[in-house]
PDB file of C-alpha atoms in Angstrom:
ATOM      1  CA  UNK A 283     164.561  45.608 121.837  1.00 51.00           C
ATOM      2  CA  UNK A 284     164.422  49.080 120.405  1.00 53.00           C
ATOM      3  CA  UNK A 285     163.474  47.722 116.966  1.00 49.00           C
ATOM      4  CA  UNK A 286     160.598  45.716 118.520  1.00 50.00           C
ATOM      5  CA  UNK A 287     159.199  48.912 120.057  1.00 47.00           C
ATOM      6  CA  UNK A 288     159.478  50.659 116.666  1.00 46.00           C
ATOM      7  CA  UNK A 289     157.659  47.776 114.932  1.00 43.00           C
ATOM      8  CA  UNK A 290     154.910  47.754 117.560  1.00 43.00           C
ATOM      9  CA  UNK A 291     154.543  51.518 117.283  1.00 41.00           C
ATOM     10  CA  UNK A 292     154.369  51.309 113.468  1.00 42.00           C
ATOM     11  CA  UNK A 293     151.687  48.594 113.639  1.00 40.00           C
ATOM     12  CA  UNK A 294     149.656  50.639 116.156  1.00 43.00           C
ATOM     13  CA  UNK A 295     149.985  53.747 113.962  1.00 40.00           C
ATOM     14  CA  UNK A 296     148.901  51.835 110.842  1.00 42.00           C
ATOM     15  CA  UNK A 297     145.902  50.391 112.709  1.00 39.00           C
ATOM     16  CA  UNK A 298     144.858  53.850 113.958  1.00 41.00           C
ATOM     17  CA  UNK A 299     145.250  55.332 110.465  1.00 39.00           C
ATOM     18  CA  UNK A 300     143.118  52.604 108.875  1.00 42.00           C
ATOM     19  CA  UNK A 301     140.462  52.960 111.580  1.00 39.00           C
ATOM     20  CA  UNK A 302     140.211  56.731 111.147  1.00 39.00           C
ATOM     21  CA  UNK A 303     140.154  56.371 107.356  1.00 38.00           C
ATOM     22  CA  UNK A 304     137.294  53.861 107.621  1.00 40.00           C
ATOM     23  CA  UNK A 305     135.331  56.333 109.753  1.00 40.00           C
ATOM     24  CA  UNK A 306     135.668  58.973 107.022  1.00 39.00           C
ATOM     25  CA  UNK A 307     134.670  56.636 104.180  1.00 41.00           C
ATOM     26  CA  UNK A 308     132.388  58.287 101.669  1.00 40.00           C
ATOM     27  CA  UNK A 309     129.485  56.915  99.722  1.00 42.00           C
ATOM     28  CA  UNK A 310     129.674  56.850  95.895  1.00 44.00           C
ATOM     29  CA  UNK A 311     128.145  60.345  95.724  1.00 42.00           C
ATOM     30  CA  UNK A 312     130.797  61.845  98.054  1.00 42.00           C
ATOM     31  CA  UNK A 313     128.729  62.299 101.211  1.00 42.00           C
ATOM     32  CA  UNK A 314     130.245  60.992 104.469  1.00 42.00           C
ATOM     33  CA  UNK A 315     128.762  57.646 105.419  1.00 41.00           C
ATOM     34  CA  UNK A 316     127.623  58.504 108.897  1.00 41.00           C
ATOM     35  CA  UNK A 317     125.798  61.138 110.886  1.00 39.00           C
ATOM     36  CA  UNK A 318     126.065  64.623 109.424  1.00 38.00           C
ATOM     37  CA  UNK A 319     124.722  67.817 110.864  1.00 40.00           C
ATOM     38  CA  UNK A 320     123.870  70.967 108.966  1.00 41.00           C
ATOM     39  CA  UNK A 321     123.006  73.944 111.078  1.00 42.00           C
ATOM     40  CA  UNK A 322     122.488  77.642 110.681  1.00 43.00           C
ATOM     41  CA  UNK A 323     123.812  78.536 114.109  1.00 44.00           C
ATOM     42  CA  UNK A 324     126.995  78.000 116.065  1.00 48.00           C
ATOM     43  CA  UNK A 325     127.182  74.823 118.146  1.00 48.00           C
ATOM     44  CA  UNK A 326     129.868  73.184 120.247  1.00 49.00           C
ATOM     45  CA  UNK A 327     129.979  70.430 117.608  1.00 48.00           C
ATOM     46  CA  UNK A 328     130.434  72.649 114.546  1.00 47.00           C
ATOM     47  CA  UNK A 329     132.093  75.684 116.068  1.00 44.00           C
ATOM     48  CA  UNK A 330     130.911  77.746 113.089  1.00 45.00           C
ATOM     49  CA  UNK A 331     128.127  80.109 112.235  1.00 44.00           C
ATOM     50  CA  UNK A 332     126.539  79.625 108.822  1.00 43.00           C
ATOM     51  CA  UNK A 333     124.391  82.262 107.139  1.00 44.00           C
ATOM     52  CA  UNK A 334     120.655  82.172 107.704  1.00 44.00           C
ATOM     53  CA  UNK A 335     118.631  80.689 104.851  1.00 47.00           C
ATOM     54  CA  UNK A 336     115.971  83.279 104.007  1.00 49.00           C
ATOM     55  CA  UNK A 337     115.800  87.019 104.316  1.00 53.00           C
ATOM     56  CA  UNK A 338     112.441  88.812 104.436  1.00 53.00           C
ATOM     57  CA  UNK A 339     112.840  92.546 103.940  1.00 60.00           C
ATOM     58  CA  UNK A 340     109.370  93.980 103.686  1.00 70.00           C
ATOM     59  CA  UNK A 341     106.890  96.074 105.601  1.00 79.00           C
ATOM     60  CA  UNK A 342     104.342  93.400 104.735  1.00 87.00           C
ATOM     61  CA  UNK A 343     104.065  91.259 107.894  1.00 89.00           C
ATOM     62  CA  UNK A 344     104.434  87.502 107.706  1.00 88.00           C
ATOM     63  CA  UNK A 345     101.953  86.747 110.490  1.00 90.00           C
ATOM     64  CA  UNK A 346      98.870  88.669 109.330  1.00 94.00           C
ATOM     65  CA  UNK A 347      96.089  87.976 106.871  1.00 95.00           C
ATOM     66  CA  UNK A 348      95.158  90.663 104.352  1.00 95.00           C
ATOM     67  CA  UNK A 349      92.101  91.680 106.413  1.00 95.00           C
ATOM     68  CA  UNK A 350      94.368  92.201 109.454  1.00 96.00           C
ATOM     69  CA  UNK A 351      96.686  94.604 107.608  1.00 94.00           C
ATOM     70  CA  UNK A 352      96.801  98.229 108.625  1.00 94.00           C
ATOM     71  CA  UNK A 353      95.978 100.726 105.856  1.00 94.00           C
ATOM     72  CA  UNK A 354      99.745 101.350 105.503  1.00 94.00           C
ATOM     73  CA  UNK A 355     100.480  97.620 105.116  1.00 94.00           C
ATOM     74  CA  UNK A 356      97.695  97.291 102.542  1.00 94.00           C
ATOM     75  CA  UNK A 357      99.135 100.246 100.629  1.00 92.00           C
ATOM     76  CA  UNK A 358     102.600  98.622 100.737  1.00 91.00           C
ATOM     77  CA  UNK A 359     101.234  95.382  99.297  1.00 92.00           C
ATOM     78  CA  UNK A 360      99.041  97.112  96.698  1.00 92.00           C
ATOM     79  CA  UNK A 361     102.135  99.023  95.518  1.00 91.00           C
ATOM     80  CA  UNK A 362     103.416  95.725  94.056  1.00 90.00           C
ATOM     81  CA  UNK A 363     100.722  96.062  91.348  1.00 90.00           C
ATOM     82  CA  UNK A 364     101.147  98.369  88.337  1.00 89.00           C
ATOM     83  CA  UNK A 365      97.539  99.554  88.513  1.00 87.00           C
ATOM     84  CA  UNK A 366      94.924  98.324  90.909  1.00 90.00           C
ATOM     85  CA  UNK A 367      91.702 100.352  91.227  1.00 92.00           C
ATOM     86  CA  UNK A 368      91.011 101.629  94.739  1.00 89.00           C
ATOM     87  CA  UNK A 369      88.001  99.330  95.274  1.00 90.00           C
ATOM     88  CA  UNK A 370      89.797  96.185  94.043  1.00 95.00           C
ATOM     89  CA  UNK A 371      91.749  93.825  96.309  1.00 95.00           C
ATOM     90  CA  UNK A 372      94.665  91.557  95.423  1.00 96.00           C
ATOM     91  CA  UNK A 373      94.679  87.855  96.297  1.00 97.00           C
ATOM     92  CA  UNK A 374      96.507  86.882  99.468  1.00 97.00           C
ATOM     93  CA  UNK A 375      97.229  83.609 101.327  1.00 97.00           C
ATOM     94  CA  UNK A 376      94.297  82.793 103.635  1.00 97.00           C
ATOM     95  CA  UNK A 377      96.624  82.067 106.582  1.00 95.00           C
ATOM     96  CA  UNK A 378      99.089  84.864 105.791  1.00 95.00           C
ATOM     97  CA  UNK A 379     102.574  84.455 104.358  1.00 93.00           C
ATOM     98  CA  UNK A 380     104.176  82.818 107.414  1.00 93.00           C
ATOM     99  CA  UNK A 381     103.148  79.180 106.664  1.00 95.00           C
ATOM    100  CA  UNK A 382     104.450  79.558 103.093  1.00 94.00           C
ATOM    101  CA  UNK A 383     107.632  81.165 104.394  1.00 90.00           C
ATOM    102  CA  UNK A 384     108.183  78.260 106.814  1.00 92.00           C
ATOM    103  CA  UNK A 385     107.707  75.691 104.044  1.00 94.00           C
ATOM    104  CA  UNK A 386     110.118  77.549 101.775  1.00 92.00           C
ATOM    105  CA  UNK A 387     112.637  77.785 104.605  1.00 89.00           C
ATOM    106  CA  UNK A 388     112.557  74.004 105.076  1.00 91.00           C
ATOM    107  CA  UNK A 389     113.123  73.399 101.375  1.00 90.00           C
ATOM    108  CA  UNK A 390     115.874  75.995 101.130  1.00 88.00           C
ATOM    109  CA  UNK A 391     117.562  74.501 104.181  1.00 85.00           C
ATOM    110  CA  UNK A 392     117.782  71.173 102.376  1.00 87.00           C
ATOM    111  CA  UNK A 393     118.632  72.474  98.895  1.00 87.00           C
ATOM    112  CA  UNK A 394     120.884  75.413  99.899  1.00 84.00           C
ATOM    113  CA  UNK A 395     119.878  77.361  96.759  1.00 82.00           C
ATOM    114  CA  UNK A 396     120.970  81.010  96.469  1.00 81.00           C
ATOM    115  CA  UNK A 397     119.507  84.050  94.750  1.00 81.00           C
ATOM    116  CA  UNK A 398     116.149  85.722  94.644  1.00 83.00           C
ATOM    117  CA  UNK A 399     112.972  83.695  94.281  1.00 85.00           C
ATOM    118  CA  UNK A 400     110.662  85.742  92.063  1.00 88.00           C
ATOM    119  CA  UNK A 401     107.238  84.186  91.430  1.00 92.00           C
ATOM    120  CA  UNK A 402     103.740  85.200  90.343  1.00 94.00           C
ATOM    121  CA  UNK A 403     100.906  82.944  91.496  1.00 96.00           C
ATOM    122  CA  UNK A 404      97.714  83.099  89.432  1.00 96.00           C
ATOM    123  CA  UNK A 405      94.759  82.704  91.818  1.00 97.00           C
ATOM    124  CA  UNK A 406      91.272  81.822  90.531  1.00 97.00           C
ATOM    125  CA  UNK A 407      87.905  83.044  91.846  1.00 97.00           C
ATOM    126  CA  UNK A 408      87.775  80.161  94.367  1.00 97.00           C
ATOM    127  CA  UNK A 409      91.132  81.108  95.921  1.00 97.00           C
ATOM    128  CA  UNK A 410      93.043  78.225  94.323  1.00 97.00           C
ATOM    129  CA  UNK A 411      96.441  78.663  92.725  1.00 97.00           C
ATOM    130  CA  UNK A 412      96.117  77.602  89.096  1.00 97.00           C
ATOM    131  CA  UNK A 413      99.606  78.541  87.853  1.00 96.00           C
ATOM    132  CA  UNK A 414     102.927  79.676  89.319  1.00 96.00           C
ATOM    133  CA  UNK A 415     105.254  81.549  86.996  1.00 93.00           C
ATOM    134  CA  UNK A 416     108.964  81.878  87.629  1.00 90.00           C
ATOM    135  CA  UNK A 417     110.521  85.222  86.713  1.00 86.00           C
ATOM    136  CA  UNK A 418     114.027  83.917  87.412  1.00 80.00           C
ATOM    137  CA  UNK A 419     116.608  84.847  89.977  1.00 71.00           C
ATOM    138  CA  UNK A 420     117.572  81.635  91.768  1.00 72.00           C
ATOM    139  CA  UNK A 421     120.966  80.583  90.473  1.00 71.00           C
ATOM    140  CA  UNK A 422     123.631  78.037  91.285  1.00 67.00           C
ATOM    141  CA  UNK A 423     123.347  74.746  93.097  1.00 66.00           C
ATOM    142  CA  UNK A 424     119.836  73.253  93.166  1.00 77.00           C
ATOM    143  CA  UNK A 425     118.241  76.402  91.681  1.00 83.00           C
ATOM    144  CA  UNK A 426     115.838  74.477  89.468  1.00 86.00           C
ATOM    145  CA  UNK A 427     114.851  72.157  92.314  1.00 89.00           C
ATOM    146  CA  UNK A 428     114.226  75.107  94.660  1.00 90.00           C
ATOM    147  CA  UNK A 429     112.038  76.848  92.088  1.00 91.00           C
ATOM    148  CA  UNK A 430     110.023  73.668  91.536  1.00 93.00           C
ATOM    149  CA  UNK A 431     109.710  73.180  95.280  1.00 94.00           C
ATOM    150  CA  UNK A 432     108.476  76.766  95.764  1.00 94.00           C
ATOM    151  CA  UNK A 433     105.994  76.362  92.920  1.00 95.00           C
ATOM    152  CA  UNK A 434     104.554  73.244  94.561  1.00 96.00           C
ATOM    153  CA  UNK A 435     104.272  75.041  97.921  1.00 97.00           C
ATOM    154  CA  UNK A 436     102.251  77.851  96.320  1.00 97.00           C
ATOM    155  CA  UNK A 437     100.100  75.445  94.274  1.00 97.00           C
ATOM    156  CA  UNK A 438      98.974  73.768  97.509  1.00 97.00           C
ATOM    157  CA  UNK A 439      98.210  77.049  99.316  1.00 97.00           C
ATOM    158  CA  UNK A 440      94.710  78.456  99.726  1.00 98.00           C
ATOM    159  CA  UNK A 441      94.221  82.136  98.904  1.00 98.00           C
ATOM    160  CA  UNK A 442      91.689  84.855  99.475  1.00 97.00           C
ATOM    161  CA  UNK A 443      90.748  85.525  95.842  1.00 97.00           C
ATOM    162  CA  UNK A 444      91.290  88.890  94.231  1.00 96.00           C
ATOM    163  CA  UNK A 445      88.305  91.220  94.068  1.00 96.00           C
ATOM    164  CA  UNK A 446      87.487  93.220  90.918  1.00 95.00           C
ATOM    165  CA  UNK A 447      84.518  95.618  90.963  1.00 95.00           C
ATOM    166  CA  UNK A 448      83.155  93.889  94.071  1.00 95.00           C
ATOM    167  CA  UNK A 449      83.336  90.353  92.600  1.00 96.00           C
ATOM    168  CA  UNK A 450      85.931  87.588  93.031  1.00 97.00           C
ATOM    169  CA  UNK A 451      88.264  87.581  90.018  1.00 96.00           C
ATOM    170  CA  UNK A 452      91.355  85.870  88.667  1.00 97.00           C
ATOM    171  CA  UNK A 453      94.454  87.836  89.669  1.00 96.00           C
ATOM    172  CA  UNK A 454      98.137  87.220  90.346  1.00 96.00           C
ATOM    173  CA  UNK A 455      99.843  87.198  93.742  1.00 96.00           C
ATOM    174  CA  UNK A 456     103.489  88.360  93.521  1.00 93.00           C
ATOM    175  CA  UNK A 457     106.123  86.795  95.763  1.00 92.00           C
ATOM    176  CA  UNK A 458     109.802  87.714  95.986  1.00 88.00           C
ATOM    177  CA  UNK A 459     112.307  86.603  98.605  1.00 85.00           C
ATOM    178  CA  UNK A 460     116.095  86.398  98.923  1.00 82.00           C
ATOM    179  CA  UNK A 461     117.674  83.003  99.452  1.00 80.00           C
ATOM    180  CA  UNK A 462     121.050  83.449 101.173  1.00 75.00           C
TER     181      UNK A 462
END
């Protein structure tokens, strides 16, 4: 009788082991075949706290347009240029930086790239981005994909064109952000 209980217990254990193994089966590319949740905050499900995706350390506000900047904020932004005559204005996103920041945050959340995104967007006299140059910085997993994603975000953005001697002119918009 004791051996029958042992056999039944062994069969039950083997069944439970196979069932749990089937639930953890992975697809050919190593991702669990089932619901997965990535989060940047602690939850009762994950019990962990992951680092936030983007870090904006600047006195330049995300939620203002260039015309809404205080003189101090304008001076902070103009300081990014080697030489910009007093009467000239740099290009700036029409809706401010926040919509671009949100788009980049979504992409970074998916790609989990790390490093510093360092771009220069060339803006024409109509306020359209015509080129986005990468000055490097993003390294590691999905770095190339993140840079391409960021370039596409900036190419779709509308800008207030730069102003040179009172006239719209072609000028670059610098953008640098840390991806953590």
